[in-house]
Coordinates of C-alpha atoms in Angstrom, one line a residue:
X1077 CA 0.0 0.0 0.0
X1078 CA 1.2 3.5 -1.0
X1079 CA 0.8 6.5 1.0
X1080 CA -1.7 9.0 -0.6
X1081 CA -2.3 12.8 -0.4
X1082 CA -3.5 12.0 3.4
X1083 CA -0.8 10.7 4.5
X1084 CA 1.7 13.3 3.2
X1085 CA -0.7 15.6 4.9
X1086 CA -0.8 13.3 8.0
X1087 CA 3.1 13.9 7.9
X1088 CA 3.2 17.7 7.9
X1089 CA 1.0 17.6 11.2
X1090 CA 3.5 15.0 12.5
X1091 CA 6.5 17.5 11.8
X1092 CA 5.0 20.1 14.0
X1093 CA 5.6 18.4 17.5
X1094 CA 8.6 17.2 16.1
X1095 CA 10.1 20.6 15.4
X1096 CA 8.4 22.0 18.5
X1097 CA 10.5 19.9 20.8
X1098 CA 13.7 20.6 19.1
X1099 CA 12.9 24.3 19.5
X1100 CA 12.3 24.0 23.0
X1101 CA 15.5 22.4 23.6
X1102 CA 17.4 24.5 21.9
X1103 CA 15.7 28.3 23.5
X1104 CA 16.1 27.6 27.0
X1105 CA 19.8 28.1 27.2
X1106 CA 19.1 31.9 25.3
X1107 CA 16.5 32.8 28.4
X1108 CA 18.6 31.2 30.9
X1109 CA 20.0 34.7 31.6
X1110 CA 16.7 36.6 31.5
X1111 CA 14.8 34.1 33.6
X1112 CA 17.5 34.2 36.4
X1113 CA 17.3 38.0 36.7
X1114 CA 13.7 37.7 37.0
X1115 CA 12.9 34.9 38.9
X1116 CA 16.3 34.1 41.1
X1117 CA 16.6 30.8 41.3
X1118 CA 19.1 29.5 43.8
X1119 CA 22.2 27.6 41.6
X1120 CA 20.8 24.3 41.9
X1121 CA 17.2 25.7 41.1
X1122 CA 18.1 26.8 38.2
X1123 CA 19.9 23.6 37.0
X1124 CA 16.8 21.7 37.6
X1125 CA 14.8 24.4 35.5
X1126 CA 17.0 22.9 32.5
X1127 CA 17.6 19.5 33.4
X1128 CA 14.0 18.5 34.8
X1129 CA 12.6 18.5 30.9
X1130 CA 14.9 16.0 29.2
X1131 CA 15.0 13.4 32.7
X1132 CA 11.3 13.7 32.6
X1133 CA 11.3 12.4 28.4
X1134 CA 13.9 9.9 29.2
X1135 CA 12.1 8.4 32.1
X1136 CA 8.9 8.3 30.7
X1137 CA 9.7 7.7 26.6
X1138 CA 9.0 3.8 27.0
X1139 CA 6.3 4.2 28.8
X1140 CA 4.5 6.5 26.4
X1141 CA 5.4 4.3 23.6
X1142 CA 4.2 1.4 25.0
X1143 CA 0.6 3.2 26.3
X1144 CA 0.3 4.4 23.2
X1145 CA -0.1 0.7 21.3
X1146 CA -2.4 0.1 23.9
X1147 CA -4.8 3.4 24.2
X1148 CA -4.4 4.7 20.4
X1149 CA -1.3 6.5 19.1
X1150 CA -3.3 9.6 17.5
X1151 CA -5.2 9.8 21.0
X1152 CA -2.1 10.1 22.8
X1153 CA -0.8 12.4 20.7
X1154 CA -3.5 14.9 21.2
X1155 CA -3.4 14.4 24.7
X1156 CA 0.5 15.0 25.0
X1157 CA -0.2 17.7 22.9
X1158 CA -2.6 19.5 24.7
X1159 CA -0.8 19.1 27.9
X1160 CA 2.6 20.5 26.3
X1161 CA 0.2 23.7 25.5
X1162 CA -1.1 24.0 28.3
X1163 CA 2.4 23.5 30.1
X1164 CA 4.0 26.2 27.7
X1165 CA 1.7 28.8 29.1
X1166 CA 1.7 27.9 32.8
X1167 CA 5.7 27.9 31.9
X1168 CA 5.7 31.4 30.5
X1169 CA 3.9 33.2 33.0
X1170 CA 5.2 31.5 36.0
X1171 CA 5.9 33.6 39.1
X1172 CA 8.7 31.2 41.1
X1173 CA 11.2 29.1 40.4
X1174 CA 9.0 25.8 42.0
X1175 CA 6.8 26.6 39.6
X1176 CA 8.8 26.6 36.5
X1177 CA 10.6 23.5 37.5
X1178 CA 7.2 21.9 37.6
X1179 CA 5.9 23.4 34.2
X1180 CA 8.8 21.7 32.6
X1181 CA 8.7 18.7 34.2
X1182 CA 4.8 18.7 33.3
X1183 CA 6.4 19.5 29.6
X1184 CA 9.0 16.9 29.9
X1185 CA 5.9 14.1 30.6
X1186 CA 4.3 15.4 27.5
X1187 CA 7.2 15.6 25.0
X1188 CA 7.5 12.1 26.0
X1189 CA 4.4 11.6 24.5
X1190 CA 5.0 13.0 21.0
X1191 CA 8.3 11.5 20.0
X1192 CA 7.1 7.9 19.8
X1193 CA 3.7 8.7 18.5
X1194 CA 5.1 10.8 16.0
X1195 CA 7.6 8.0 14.6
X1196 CA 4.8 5.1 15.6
X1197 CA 2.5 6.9 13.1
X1198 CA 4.2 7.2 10.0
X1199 CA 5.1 3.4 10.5
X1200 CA 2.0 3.1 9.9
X1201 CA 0.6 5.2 7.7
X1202 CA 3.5 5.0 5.0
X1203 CA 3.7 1.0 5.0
X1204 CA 6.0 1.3 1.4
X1205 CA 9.8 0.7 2.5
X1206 CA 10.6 3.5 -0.1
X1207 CA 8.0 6.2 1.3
X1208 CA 8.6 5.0 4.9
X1209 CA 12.2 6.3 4.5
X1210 CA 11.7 9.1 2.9
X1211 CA 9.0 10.1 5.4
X1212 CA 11.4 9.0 8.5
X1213 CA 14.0 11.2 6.4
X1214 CA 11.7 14.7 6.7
X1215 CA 10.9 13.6 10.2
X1216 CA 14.2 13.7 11.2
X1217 CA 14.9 16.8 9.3
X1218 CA 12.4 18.4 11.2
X1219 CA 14.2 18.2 14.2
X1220 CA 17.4 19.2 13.5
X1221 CA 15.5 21.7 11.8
X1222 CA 14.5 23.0 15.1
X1223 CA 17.8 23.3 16.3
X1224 CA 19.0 25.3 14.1
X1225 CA 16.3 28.2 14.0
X1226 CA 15.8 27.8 17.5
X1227 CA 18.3 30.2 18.6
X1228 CA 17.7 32.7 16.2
X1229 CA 14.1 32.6 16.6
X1230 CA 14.7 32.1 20.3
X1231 CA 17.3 35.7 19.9
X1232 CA 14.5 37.4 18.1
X1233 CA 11.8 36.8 20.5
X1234 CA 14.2 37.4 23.9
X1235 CA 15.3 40.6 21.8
X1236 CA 11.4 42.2 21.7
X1237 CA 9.7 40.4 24.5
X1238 CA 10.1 38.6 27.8
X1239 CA 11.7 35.2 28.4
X1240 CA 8.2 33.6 28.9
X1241 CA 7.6 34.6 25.2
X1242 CA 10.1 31.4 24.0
X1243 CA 7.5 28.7 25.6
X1244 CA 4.7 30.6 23.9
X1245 CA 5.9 29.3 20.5
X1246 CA 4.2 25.9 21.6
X1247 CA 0.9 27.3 21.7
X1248 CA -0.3 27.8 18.5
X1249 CA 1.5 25.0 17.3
X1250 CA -0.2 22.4 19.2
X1251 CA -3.5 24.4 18.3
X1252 CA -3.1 23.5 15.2
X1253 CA -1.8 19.8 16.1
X1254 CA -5.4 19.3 17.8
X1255 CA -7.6 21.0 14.7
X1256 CA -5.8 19.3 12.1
X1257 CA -5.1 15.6 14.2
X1258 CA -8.5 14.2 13.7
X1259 CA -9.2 14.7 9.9
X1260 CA -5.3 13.7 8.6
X1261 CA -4.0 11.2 11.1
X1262 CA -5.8 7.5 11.0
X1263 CA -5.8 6.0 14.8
X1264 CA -3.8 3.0 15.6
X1265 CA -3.8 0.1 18.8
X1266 CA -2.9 -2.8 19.6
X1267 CA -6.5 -4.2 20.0
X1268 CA -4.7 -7.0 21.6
X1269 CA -2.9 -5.5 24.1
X1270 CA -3.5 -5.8 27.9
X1271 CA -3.8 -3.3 30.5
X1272 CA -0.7 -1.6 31.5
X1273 CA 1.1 -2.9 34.2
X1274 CA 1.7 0.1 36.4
X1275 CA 4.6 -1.8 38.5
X1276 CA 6.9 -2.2 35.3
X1277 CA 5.7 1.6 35.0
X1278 CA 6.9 2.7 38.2
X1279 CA 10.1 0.5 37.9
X1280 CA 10.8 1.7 34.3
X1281 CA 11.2 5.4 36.2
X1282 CA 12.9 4.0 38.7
X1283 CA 15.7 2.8 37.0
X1284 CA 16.0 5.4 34.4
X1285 CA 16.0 8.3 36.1
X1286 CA 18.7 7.7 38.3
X1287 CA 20.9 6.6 35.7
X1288 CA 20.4 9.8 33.5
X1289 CA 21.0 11.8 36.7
X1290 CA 23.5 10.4 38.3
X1291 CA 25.4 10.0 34.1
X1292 CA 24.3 13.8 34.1
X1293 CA 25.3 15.4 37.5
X1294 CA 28.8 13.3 36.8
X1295 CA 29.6 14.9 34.2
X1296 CA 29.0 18.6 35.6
X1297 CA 30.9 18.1 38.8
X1298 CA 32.6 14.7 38.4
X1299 CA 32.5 11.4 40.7
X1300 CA 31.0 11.4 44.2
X1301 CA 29.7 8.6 46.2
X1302 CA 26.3 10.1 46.3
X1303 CA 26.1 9.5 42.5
X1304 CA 27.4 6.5 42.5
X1305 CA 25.3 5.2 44.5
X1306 CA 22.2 6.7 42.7
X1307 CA 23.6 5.2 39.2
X1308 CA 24.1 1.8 41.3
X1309 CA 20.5 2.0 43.0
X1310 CA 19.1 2.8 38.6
X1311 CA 20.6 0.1 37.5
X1312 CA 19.6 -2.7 40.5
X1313 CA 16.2 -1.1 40.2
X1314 CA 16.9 -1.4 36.0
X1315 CA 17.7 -5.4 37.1
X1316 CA 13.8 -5.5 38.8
X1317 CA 12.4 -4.4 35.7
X1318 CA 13.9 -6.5 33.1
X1319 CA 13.0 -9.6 35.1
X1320 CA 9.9 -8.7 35.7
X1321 CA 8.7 -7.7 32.2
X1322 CA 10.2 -11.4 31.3
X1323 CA 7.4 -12.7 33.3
X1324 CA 4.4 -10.7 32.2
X1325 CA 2.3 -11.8 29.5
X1326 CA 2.0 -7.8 28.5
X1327 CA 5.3 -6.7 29.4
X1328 CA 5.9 -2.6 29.6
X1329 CA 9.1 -3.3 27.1
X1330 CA 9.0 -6.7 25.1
X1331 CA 12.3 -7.8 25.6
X1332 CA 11.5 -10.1 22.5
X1333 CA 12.0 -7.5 20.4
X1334 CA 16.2 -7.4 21.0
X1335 CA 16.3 -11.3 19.8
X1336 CA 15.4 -9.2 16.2
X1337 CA 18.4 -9.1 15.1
X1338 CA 17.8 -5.7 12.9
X1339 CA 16.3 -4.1 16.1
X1340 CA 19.0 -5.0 18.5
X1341 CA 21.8 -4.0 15.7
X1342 CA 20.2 -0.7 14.8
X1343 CA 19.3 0.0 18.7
X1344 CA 22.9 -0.2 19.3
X1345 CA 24.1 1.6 16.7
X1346 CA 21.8 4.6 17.9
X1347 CA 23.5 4.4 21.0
X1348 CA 26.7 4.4 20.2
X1349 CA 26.3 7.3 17.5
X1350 CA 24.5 9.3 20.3
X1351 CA 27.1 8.8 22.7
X1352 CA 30.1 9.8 20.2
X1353 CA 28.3 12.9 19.0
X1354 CA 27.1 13.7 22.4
X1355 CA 30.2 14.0 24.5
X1356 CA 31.9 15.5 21.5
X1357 CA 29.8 18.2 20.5
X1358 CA 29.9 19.0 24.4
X1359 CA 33.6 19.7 24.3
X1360 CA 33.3 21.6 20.8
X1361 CA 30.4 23.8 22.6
X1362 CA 33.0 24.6 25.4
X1363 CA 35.9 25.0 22.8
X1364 CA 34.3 27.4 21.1
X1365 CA 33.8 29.3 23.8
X1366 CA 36.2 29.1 26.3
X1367 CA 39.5 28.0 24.4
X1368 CA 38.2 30.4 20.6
X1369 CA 36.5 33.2 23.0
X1370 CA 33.5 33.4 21.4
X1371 CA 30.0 34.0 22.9
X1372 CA 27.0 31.5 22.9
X1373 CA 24.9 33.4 20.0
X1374 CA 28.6 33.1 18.1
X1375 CA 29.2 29.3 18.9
X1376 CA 25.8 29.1 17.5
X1377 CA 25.5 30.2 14.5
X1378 CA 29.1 28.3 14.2
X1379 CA 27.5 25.3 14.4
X1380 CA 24.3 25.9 12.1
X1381 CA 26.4 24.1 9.2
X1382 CA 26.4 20.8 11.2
X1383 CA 22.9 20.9 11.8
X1384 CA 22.7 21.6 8.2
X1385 CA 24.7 18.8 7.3
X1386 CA 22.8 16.2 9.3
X1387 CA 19.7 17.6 7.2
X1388 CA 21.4 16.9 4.1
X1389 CA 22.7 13.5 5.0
X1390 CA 19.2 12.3 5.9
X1391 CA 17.6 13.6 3.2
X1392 CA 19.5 11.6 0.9
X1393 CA 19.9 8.8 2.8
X1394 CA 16.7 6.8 1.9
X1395 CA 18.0 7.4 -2.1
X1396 CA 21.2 6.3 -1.6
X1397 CA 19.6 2.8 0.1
X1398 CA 17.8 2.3 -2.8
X1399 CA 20.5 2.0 -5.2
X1400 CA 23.0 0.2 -2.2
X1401 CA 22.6 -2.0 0.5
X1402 CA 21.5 -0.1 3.5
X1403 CA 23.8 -1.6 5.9
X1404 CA 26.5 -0.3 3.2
X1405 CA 25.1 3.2 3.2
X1406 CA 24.9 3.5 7.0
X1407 CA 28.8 2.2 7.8
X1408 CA 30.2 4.5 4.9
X1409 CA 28.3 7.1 6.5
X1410 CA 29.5 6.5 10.0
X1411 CA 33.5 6.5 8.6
X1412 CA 32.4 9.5 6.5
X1413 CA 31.6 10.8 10.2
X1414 CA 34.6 9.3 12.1
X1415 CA 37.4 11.4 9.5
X1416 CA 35.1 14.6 10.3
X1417 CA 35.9 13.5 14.5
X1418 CA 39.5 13.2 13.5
X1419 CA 39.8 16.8 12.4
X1420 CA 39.4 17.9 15.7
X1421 CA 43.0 16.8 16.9
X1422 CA 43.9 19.9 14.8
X1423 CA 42.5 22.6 16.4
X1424 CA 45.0 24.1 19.2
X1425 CA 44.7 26.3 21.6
X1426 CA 46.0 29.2 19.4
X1427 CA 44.1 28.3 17.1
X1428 CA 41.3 25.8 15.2
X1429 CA 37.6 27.0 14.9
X1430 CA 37.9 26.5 10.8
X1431 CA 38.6 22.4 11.8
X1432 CA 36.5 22.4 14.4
X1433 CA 33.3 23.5 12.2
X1434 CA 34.7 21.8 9.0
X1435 CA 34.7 18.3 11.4
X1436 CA 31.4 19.0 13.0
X1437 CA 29.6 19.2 9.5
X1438 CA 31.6 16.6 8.1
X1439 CA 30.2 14.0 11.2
X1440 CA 27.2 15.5 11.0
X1441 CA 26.8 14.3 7.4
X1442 CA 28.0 11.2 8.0
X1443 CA 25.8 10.7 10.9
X1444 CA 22.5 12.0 9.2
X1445 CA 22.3 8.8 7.7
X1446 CA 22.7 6.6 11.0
X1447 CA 19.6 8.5 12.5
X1448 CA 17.5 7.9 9.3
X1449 CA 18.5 4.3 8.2
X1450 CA 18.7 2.4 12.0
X1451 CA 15.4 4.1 12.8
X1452 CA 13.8 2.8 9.8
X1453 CA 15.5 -0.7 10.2
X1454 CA 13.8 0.2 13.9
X1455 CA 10.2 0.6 13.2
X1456 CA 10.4 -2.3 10.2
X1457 CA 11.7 -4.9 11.8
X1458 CA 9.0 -5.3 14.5
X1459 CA 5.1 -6.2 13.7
X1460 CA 3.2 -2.8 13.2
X1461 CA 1.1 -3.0 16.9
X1462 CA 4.7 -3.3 18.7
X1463 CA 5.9 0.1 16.4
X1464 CA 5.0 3.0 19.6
X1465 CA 6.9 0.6 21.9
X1466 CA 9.9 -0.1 19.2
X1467 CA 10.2 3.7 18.8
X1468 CA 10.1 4.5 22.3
X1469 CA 13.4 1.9 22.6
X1470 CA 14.8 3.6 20.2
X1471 CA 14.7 6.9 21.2
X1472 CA 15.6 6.3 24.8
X1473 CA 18.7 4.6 23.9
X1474 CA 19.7 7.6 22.1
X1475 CA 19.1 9.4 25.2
X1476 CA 20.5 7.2 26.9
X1477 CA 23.6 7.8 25.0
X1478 CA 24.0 11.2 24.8
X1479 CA 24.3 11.1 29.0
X1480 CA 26.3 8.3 28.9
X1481 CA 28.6 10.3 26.0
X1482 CA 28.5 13.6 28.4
X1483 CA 29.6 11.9 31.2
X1484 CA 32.1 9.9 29.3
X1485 CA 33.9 11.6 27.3
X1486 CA 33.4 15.0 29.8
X1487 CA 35.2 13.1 32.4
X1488 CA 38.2 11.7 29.9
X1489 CA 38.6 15.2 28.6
X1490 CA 38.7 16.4 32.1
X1491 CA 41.1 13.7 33.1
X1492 CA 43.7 14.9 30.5
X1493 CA 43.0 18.7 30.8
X1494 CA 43.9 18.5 34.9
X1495 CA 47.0 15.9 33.5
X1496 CA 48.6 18.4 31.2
X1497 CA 47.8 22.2 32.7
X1498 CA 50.8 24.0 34.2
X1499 CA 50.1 26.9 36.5
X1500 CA 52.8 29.7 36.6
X1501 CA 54.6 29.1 40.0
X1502 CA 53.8 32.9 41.2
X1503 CA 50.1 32.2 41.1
X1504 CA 48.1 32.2 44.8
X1505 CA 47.9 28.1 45.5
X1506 CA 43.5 28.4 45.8
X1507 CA 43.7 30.1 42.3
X1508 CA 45.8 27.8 41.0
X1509 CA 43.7 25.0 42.3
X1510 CA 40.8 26.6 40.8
X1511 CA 42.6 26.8 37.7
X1512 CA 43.7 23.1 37.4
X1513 CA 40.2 21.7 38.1
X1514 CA 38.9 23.2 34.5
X1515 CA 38.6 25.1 31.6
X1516 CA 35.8 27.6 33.1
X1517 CA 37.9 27.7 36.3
X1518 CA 41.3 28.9 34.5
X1519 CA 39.3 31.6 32.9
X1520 CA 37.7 32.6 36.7
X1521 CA 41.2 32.1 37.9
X1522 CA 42.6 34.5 34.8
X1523 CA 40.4 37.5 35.6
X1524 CA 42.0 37.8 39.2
X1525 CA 45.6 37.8 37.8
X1526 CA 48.3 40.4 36.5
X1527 CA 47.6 40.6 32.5
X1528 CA 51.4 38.8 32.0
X1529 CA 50.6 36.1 34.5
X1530 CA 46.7 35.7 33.6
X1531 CA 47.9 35.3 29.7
X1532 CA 50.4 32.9 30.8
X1533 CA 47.8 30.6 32.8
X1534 CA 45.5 31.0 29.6
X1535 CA 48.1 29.7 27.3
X1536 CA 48.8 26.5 29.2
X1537 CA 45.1 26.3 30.1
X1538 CA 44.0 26.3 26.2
X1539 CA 46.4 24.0 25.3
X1540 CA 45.5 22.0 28.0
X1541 CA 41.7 21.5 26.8
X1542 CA 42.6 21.2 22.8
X1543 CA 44.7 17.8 24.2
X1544 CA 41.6 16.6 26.1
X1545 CA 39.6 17.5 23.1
X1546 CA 42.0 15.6 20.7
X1547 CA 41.9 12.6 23.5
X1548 CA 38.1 12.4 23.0
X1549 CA 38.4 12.9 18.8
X1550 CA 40.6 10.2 18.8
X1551 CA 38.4 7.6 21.0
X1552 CA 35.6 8.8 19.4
X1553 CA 36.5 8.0 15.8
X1554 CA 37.9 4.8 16.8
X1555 CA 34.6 3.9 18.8
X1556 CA 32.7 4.6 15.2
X1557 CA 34.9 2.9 13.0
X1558 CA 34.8 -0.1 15.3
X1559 CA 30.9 0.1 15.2
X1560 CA 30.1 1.0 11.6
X1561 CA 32.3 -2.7 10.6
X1562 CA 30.3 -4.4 13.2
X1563 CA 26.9 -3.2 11.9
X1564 CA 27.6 -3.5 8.2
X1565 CA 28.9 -7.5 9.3
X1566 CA 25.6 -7.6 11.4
X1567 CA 23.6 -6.2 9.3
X1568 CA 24.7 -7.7 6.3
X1569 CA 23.5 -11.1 7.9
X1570 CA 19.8 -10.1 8.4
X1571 CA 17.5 -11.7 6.3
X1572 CA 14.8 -8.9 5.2
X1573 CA 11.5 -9.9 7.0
X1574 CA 7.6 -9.7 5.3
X1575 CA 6.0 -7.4 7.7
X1576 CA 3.2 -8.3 9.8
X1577 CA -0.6 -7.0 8.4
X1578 CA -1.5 -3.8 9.2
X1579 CA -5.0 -3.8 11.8
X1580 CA -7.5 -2.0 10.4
X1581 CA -7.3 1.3 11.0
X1582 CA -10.0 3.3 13.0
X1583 CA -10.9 6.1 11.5
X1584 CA -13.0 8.0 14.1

């Protein structure tokens, strides 16, 4: 069955929460300032105002996915759209910092909601390998789409109006999500699904949430026993959940699903691509700004060419596995990718923002067709009813990655940067330990000191950072090379599958 006018439709209206969530990810940081003047938040207030949103879609993305094969994926889409409206306002005219930390944890529930529906739907409606890529292609697009214009629409609003006026974008988006829902989108459920177990629900959270926090928190302020002992209580709570899903007839997450062998190879790859890109775009963030001097609106619009280049690459992606073997298109991609990585040992501390934005477009074209092709070989290789849960999977492992990649690679990079800094022996010993414990505190060290001392400190500090940045290029083009082998080996052994009937649609 070929997709029709309707469904093309169907996928404009699916682009909408798609690029609303990138947006919102991206604007915060811009209001950050403005907020803080306005509201005060005490320092670990305001870290929870921009942390609380994505812990909130990574705990609750498999449980959205799965409640969606069970209740109707256009119903929950509405709902999760309604409530991210309704959160966006309560957000922009709140009055406390308690209260916005609620609003966008009330916004992180409801994002989780749109992601796997979103990706869910079009497996459905566009059941045409061909279409089905191409779709999952604009989908994707969408996204990065969002990161890109979000800071300058994000600039333009902050520039004219009051913070609050960045969560009002989400407004009359999802008004028009909820008009235009019902007439383009078909509704789809597992008819045979049982009730949800609310156990594997509150276990799911359990284990996920500390995990991403204490991956998270690690990475900001590095290794404590508090954290690890959260991360150790995630994953023994983690341990609870996978045994008990193995013993429900209706499990939360089908662990069936990973003895696919498509699913578990593209799940993996997700991961891994998410974690490389994650930590290292961290550490080109801070480069930019710290070791090249630039400001955050600078960095910015530095790195619109990657985001541009990811676009690009997943456009073309579904083409390109037309005429070669997917798996073949996906590994050239990722070593496309891994020689963009490796341009980052060039950039120095005197020097390197050319090689630094050069790489960053260079991986992101390579990776635009890892997101496209392993979510694809995602939502295909499992029977349609299971797609909301499949997506879900999918999405939190990329989550999942990007902490993991943070906390990583942010701890390596610190590692070598506190290895290799030298402080000028006539600096006071509490600067200089200030100094030695990072990038951000040589710079607070810097504007205490003499100009001929402070310059000194900066020198050795840059350089310092460019080796913990060439550390991290050089294990994180390794890590993809090793991977994009593996999957084309793996991959190259999976027998296509026919695809399990579609249910009937309902088209109330």
């Amino acid at each position: 069955m070929r997709a029709g006018r309707r469904e093309w439709s169907g996928l404009a209206v699916l682009a909408l929460p798609t690029l609303l969530l990138s947006l919102d990810m991206s604007v915060l940081h811009l209001a950050v300032p403005h907020l803080a003047a306005d509201l005060r938040p005490s320092s670990s207030q305001l870290l929870w105002i921009i942390d609380v949103y994505g812990f909130m879609i990574a705990g609750f993305l498999v449980t959205m996915g799965t409640l969606g094969d069970r209740i109707g994926r256009r119903k929950l889409l509405m709902v999760g759209g309604a409530a991210f409206g309704a959160a966006s306002v309560v957000a922009a005219f709140t009055t406390s910092p308690e209260m916005l930390i609620g609003a966008r944890a009330v916004l992180g529930v409801a994002g989780a909601t749109l992601m796997p529906s979103t990706l869910a739907l079009i497996s459905n409606m566009f059941q045409d390998p061909g279409q089905r890529g191409t779709a999952i292609a604009v989908w994707m697009s969408c996204f990065m789409g969002g990161m890109v214009i979000g800071p300058v629409v994000g600039g333009v609003l902050l520039e004219h109006f009051w913070w609050g006026s960045v969560f009002l974008m989400a407004v009359p988006v999802m008004v028009l999500l909820l008009a235009t829902a019902p007439k383009l989108l078909p509704e789809y459920r597992d008819t045979a699904a049982g009730r949800l177990d609310l156990a594997s629900v509150a276990l799911s959270l359990g284990a996920i949430l500390p995990i991403v926090y204490a991956l998270k928190e690690t990475a900001k302020d590095g290794v404590s026993v508090v954290k690890v002992v959260v991360l150790a209580v995630g994953v023994a709570v983690g341990v609870a959940f996978v045994r008990r899903q193995r013993g429900l007839a209706d499990p939360v997450l089908d662990l069936k699903l990973f003895r696919v062998r498509a699913f578990s190879a593209a799940v993996s790859i997700m991961l891994v691509g998410a974690l490389t890109m994650g930590g290292v775009f961290l550490l080109v963030s801070q480069y930019l700004q710290m070791v090249a001097g630039l400001t955050a609106v600078e960095a910015g619009v530095l790195l619109v060419p990657q985001a541009g280049a990811v676009v690009v690459g997943s456009l073309i992606a579904p083409r390109l596995a037309r005429r070669f073997r997917p798996e073949f298109v996906l590994g050239f991609g990722m070593l496309v990718a891994a020689g963009g990585i490796v341009l980052f040992t060039q950039a120095t501390g005197a020097g390197g923002v050319a090689f630094v934005v050069v790489g960053m477009s260079i991986a992101g074209f390579g990776m635009g067709p890892q997101g496209v092709l392993c979510t694809e070989m995602v939502v295909s290789s499992v029977p349609p009813q299971k797609a909301g849960a499949a997506s879900a999977t999918s999405e939190t492992s990329a989550e999942f990655g990007i902490a993991m990649g943070i906390a990583v690679f942010g701890s390596i990079a610190t590692a070598v940067y506190r290895d290799q800094v030298t402080v000028p022996a006539d600096v006071p010993a509490d600067t200089a330990a200030v100094a030695t414990d990072s990038m951000a505190g040589a710079l607070q060290a810097a504007s205490t000191l003499p100009p001929a001392v402070s310059d000194n400190l900066l020198t050795t500090a840059r350089d310092a950072f460019s080796s913990g940045l060439h550390t991290v290029a050089v294990i994180g083009a390794t890590i993809v090379v090793a991977f994009a082998i593996i999957g084309m080996i793996t991959l190259r052994r999976t027998t296509p599958t026919t695809p399990t009937p579609l249910p009937v649609p309902e088209t109330h």
